Coordinates of C-alpha atoms and ligand atoms in Angstrom, one line a residue:
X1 CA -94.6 -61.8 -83.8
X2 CA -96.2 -62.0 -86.8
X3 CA -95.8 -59.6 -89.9
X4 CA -97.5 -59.3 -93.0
X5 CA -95.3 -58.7 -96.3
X6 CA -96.7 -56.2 -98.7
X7 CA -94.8 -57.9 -101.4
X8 CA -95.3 -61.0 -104.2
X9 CA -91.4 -61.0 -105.5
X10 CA -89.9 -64.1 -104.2
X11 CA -86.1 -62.5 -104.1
X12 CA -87.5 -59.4 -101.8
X13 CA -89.0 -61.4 -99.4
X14 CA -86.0 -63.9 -99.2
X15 CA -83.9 -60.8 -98.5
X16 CA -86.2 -59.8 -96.0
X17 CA -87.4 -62.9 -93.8
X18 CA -82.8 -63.6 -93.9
X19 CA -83.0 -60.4 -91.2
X20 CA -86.4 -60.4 -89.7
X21 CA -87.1 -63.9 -88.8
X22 CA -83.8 -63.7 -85.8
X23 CA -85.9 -61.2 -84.8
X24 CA -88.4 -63.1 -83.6
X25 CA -90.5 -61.7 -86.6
X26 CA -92.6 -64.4 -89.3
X27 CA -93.0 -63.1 -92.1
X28 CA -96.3 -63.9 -93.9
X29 CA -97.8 -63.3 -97.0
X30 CA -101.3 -62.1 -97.8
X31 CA -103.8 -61.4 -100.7
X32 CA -103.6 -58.2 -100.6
X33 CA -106.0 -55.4 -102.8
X34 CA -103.2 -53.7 -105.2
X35 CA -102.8 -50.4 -104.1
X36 CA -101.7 -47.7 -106.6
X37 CA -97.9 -46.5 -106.3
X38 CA -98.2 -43.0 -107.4
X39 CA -96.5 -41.5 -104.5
X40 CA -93.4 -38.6 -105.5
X41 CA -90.9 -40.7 -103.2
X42 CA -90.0 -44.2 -102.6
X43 CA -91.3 -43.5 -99.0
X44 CA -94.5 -42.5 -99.9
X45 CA -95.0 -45.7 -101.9
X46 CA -93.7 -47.8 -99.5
X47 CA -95.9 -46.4 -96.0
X48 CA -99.4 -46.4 -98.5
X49 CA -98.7 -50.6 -99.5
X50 CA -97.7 -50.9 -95.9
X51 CA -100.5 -48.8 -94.6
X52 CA -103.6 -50.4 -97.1
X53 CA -102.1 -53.9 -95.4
X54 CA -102.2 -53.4 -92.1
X55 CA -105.5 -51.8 -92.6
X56 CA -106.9 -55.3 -94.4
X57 CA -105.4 -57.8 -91.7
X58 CA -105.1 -56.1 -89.2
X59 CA -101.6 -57.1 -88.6
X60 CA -98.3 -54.9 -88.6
X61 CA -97.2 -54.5 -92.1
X62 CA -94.0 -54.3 -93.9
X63 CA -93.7 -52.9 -97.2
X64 CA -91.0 -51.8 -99.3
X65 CA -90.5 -49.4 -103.3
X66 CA -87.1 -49.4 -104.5
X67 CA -85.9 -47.9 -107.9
X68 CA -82.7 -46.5 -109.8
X69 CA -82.1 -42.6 -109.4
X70 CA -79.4 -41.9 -112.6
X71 CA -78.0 -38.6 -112.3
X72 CA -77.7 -37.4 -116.0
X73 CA -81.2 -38.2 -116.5
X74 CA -82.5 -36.2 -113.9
X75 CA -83.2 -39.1 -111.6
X76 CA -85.1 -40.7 -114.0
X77 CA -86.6 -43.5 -114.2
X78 CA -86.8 -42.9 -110.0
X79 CA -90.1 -43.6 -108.9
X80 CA -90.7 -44.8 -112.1
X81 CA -88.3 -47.6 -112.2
X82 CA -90.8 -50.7 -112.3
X83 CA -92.4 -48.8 -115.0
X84 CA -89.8 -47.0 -116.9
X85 CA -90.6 -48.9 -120.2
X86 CA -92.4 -52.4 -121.1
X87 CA -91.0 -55.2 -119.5
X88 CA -87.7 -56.5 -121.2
X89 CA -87.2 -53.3 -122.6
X90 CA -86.0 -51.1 -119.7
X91 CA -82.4 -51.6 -119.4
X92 CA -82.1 -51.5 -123.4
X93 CA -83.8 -48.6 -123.0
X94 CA -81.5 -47.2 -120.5
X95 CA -78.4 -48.1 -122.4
X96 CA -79.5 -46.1 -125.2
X97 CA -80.6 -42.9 -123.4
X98 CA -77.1 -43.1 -121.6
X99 CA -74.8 -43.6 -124.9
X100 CA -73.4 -40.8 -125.5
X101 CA -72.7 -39.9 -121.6
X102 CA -69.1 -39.9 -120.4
X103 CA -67.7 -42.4 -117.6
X104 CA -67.6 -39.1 -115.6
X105 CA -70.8 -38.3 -116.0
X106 CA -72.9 -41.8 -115.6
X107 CA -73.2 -41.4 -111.6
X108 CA -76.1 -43.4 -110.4
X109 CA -77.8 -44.5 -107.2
X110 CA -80.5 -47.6 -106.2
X111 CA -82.4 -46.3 -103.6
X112 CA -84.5 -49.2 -100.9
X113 CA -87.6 -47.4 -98.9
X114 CA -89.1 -49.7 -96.2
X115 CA -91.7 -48.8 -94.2
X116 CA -93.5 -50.8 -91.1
X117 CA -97.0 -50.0 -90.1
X118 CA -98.4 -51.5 -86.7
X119 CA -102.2 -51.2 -85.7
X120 CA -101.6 -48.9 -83.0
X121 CA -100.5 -46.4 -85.8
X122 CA -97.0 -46.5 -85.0
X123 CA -94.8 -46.5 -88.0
X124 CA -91.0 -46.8 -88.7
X125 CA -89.3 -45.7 -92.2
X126 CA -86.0 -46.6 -93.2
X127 CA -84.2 -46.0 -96.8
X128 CA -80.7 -47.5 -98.0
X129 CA -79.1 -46.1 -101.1
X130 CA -76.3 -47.6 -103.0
X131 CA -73.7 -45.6 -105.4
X132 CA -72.5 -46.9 -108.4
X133 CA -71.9 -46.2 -112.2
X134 CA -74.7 -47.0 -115.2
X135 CA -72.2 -49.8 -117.6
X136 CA -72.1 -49.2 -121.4
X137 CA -73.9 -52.8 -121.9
X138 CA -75.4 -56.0 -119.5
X139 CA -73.3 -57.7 -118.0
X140 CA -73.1 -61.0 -115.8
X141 CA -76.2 -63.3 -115.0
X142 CA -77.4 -63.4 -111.5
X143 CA -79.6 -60.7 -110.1
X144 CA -82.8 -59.3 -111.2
X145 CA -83.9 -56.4 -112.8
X146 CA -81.5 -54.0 -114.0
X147 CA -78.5 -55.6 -111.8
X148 CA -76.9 -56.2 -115.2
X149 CA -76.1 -52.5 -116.0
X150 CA -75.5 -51.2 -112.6
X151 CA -71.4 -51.1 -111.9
X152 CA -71.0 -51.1 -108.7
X153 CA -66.6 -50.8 -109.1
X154 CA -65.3 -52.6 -111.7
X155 CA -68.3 -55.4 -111.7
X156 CA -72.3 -55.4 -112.0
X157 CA -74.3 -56.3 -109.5
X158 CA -75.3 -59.0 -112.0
X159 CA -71.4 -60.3 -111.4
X160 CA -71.9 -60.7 -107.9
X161 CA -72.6 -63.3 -105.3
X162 CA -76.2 -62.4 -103.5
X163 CA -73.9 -62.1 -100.2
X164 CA -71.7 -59.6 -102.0
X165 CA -74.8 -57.8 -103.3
X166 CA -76.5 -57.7 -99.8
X167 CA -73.5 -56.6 -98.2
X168 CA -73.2 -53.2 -100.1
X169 CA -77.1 -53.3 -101.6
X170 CA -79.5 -50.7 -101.1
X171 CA -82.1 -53.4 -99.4
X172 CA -79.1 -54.6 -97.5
X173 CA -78.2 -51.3 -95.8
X174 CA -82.0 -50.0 -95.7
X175 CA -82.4 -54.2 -93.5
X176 CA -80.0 -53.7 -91.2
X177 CA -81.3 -49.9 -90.3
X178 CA -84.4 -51.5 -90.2
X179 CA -83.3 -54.6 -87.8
X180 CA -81.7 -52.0 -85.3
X181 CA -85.0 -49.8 -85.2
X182 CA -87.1 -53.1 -85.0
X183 CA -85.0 -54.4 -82.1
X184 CA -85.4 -50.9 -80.5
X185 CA -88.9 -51.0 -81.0
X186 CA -89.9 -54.2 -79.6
X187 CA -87.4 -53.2 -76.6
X188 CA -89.7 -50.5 -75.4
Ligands
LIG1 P1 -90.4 -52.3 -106.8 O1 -89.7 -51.8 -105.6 O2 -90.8 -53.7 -106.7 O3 -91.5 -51.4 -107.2 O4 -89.4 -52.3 -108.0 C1 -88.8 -51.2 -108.5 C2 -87.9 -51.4 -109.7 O5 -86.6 -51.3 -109.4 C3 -88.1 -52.7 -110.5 O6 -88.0 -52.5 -111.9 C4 -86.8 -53.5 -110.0 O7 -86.4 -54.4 -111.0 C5 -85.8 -52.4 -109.8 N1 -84.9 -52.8 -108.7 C6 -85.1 -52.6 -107.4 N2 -84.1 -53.2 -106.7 C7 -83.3 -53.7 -107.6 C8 -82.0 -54.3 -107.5 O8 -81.5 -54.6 -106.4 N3 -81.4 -54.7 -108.7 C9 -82.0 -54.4 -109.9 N4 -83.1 -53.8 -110.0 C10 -83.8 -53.4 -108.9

């Protein structure tokens, strides 16, 4: 079966087509029209990219929002995450809003939304979180985005091997919820 990828970043889709394709499931990518996130969950985000592309080919659609939820900001940047501050400047900026917060006190969480939408209108939604600690400064080079300040025990993600990272991620645990819906699914 054939599924559309609502998704340009390289790493995600990787992540992804490493569960889907012994599934049976090809993951393909599309040009897609952009389609605004300005949903209030990661959900939200994730079912209207996943929506708009099944709509436009016709095929079912997987799409995914992810972000980090850091408790003494509020949850901020949340939903926000990709956008949180110009690009290069968001974990700086992080760093310097968390500076004077205790070890205590720097609780954080990434959270992984996926959501699959087939033509018939049938829909599945999954979401992985992982809990870690906000670092005082980046540390460690593999990764993306702001791997290098999230502690997850005493090393970043950015200090990790991808397997170690999958195995505890976010998008790892919201895949394999995914992979035993899917094969559940396409049981029935
Ligand atoms: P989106 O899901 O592509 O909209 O990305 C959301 C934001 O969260 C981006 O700024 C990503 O860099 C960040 N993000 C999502 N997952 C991870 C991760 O596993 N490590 C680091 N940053 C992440």
């Amino acid at each position: 079966m054939q599924f559309v990828i609502a998704s340009h970043n390289k790493h995600k889709i990787e992540e992804f087509r490493r569960i889907l394709e012994p599934l049976d499931i090809e993951l393909i990518e599309a040009q897609l029209s952009e389609v605004e996130e300005n949903g209030e969950t990661f959900i939200e985000n994730a079912y209207v990219k996943a929506k708009s592309a099944c709509l436009e080919t016709g095929l079912p659609s997987i799409a995914d929002d992810s972000g980090l939820c850091i408790d003494a900001l509020g949850g901020e940047p949340g939903v926000r995450t990709a956008r949180y501050a110009p690009k290069g400047q968001r974990k700086k900026t992080v760093l310097m809003k968390m500076k004077d917060v205790p070890d205590d006190k720097r609780t954080a969480y990434f959270v992984a939304a996926i959501a699959c939408v087939f033509p018939n209108g049938d829909v599945i939604e999954v979401e992985g979180k992982c809990y870690g600690k906000i670092g005082y400064e980046c540390k460690g080079e593999g990764g993306f985005g702001y791997d290098p300040i999230f502690m997850y025990g005493k090393h970043s993600f950015s200090e990790m091997s991808p397997e170690e990272k999958d195995a505890v991620s976010h998008r790892g645990v919201a895949l394999r919820i995914l992979e035993d819906r899917l094969k559940e699914y396409l049981r029935k």
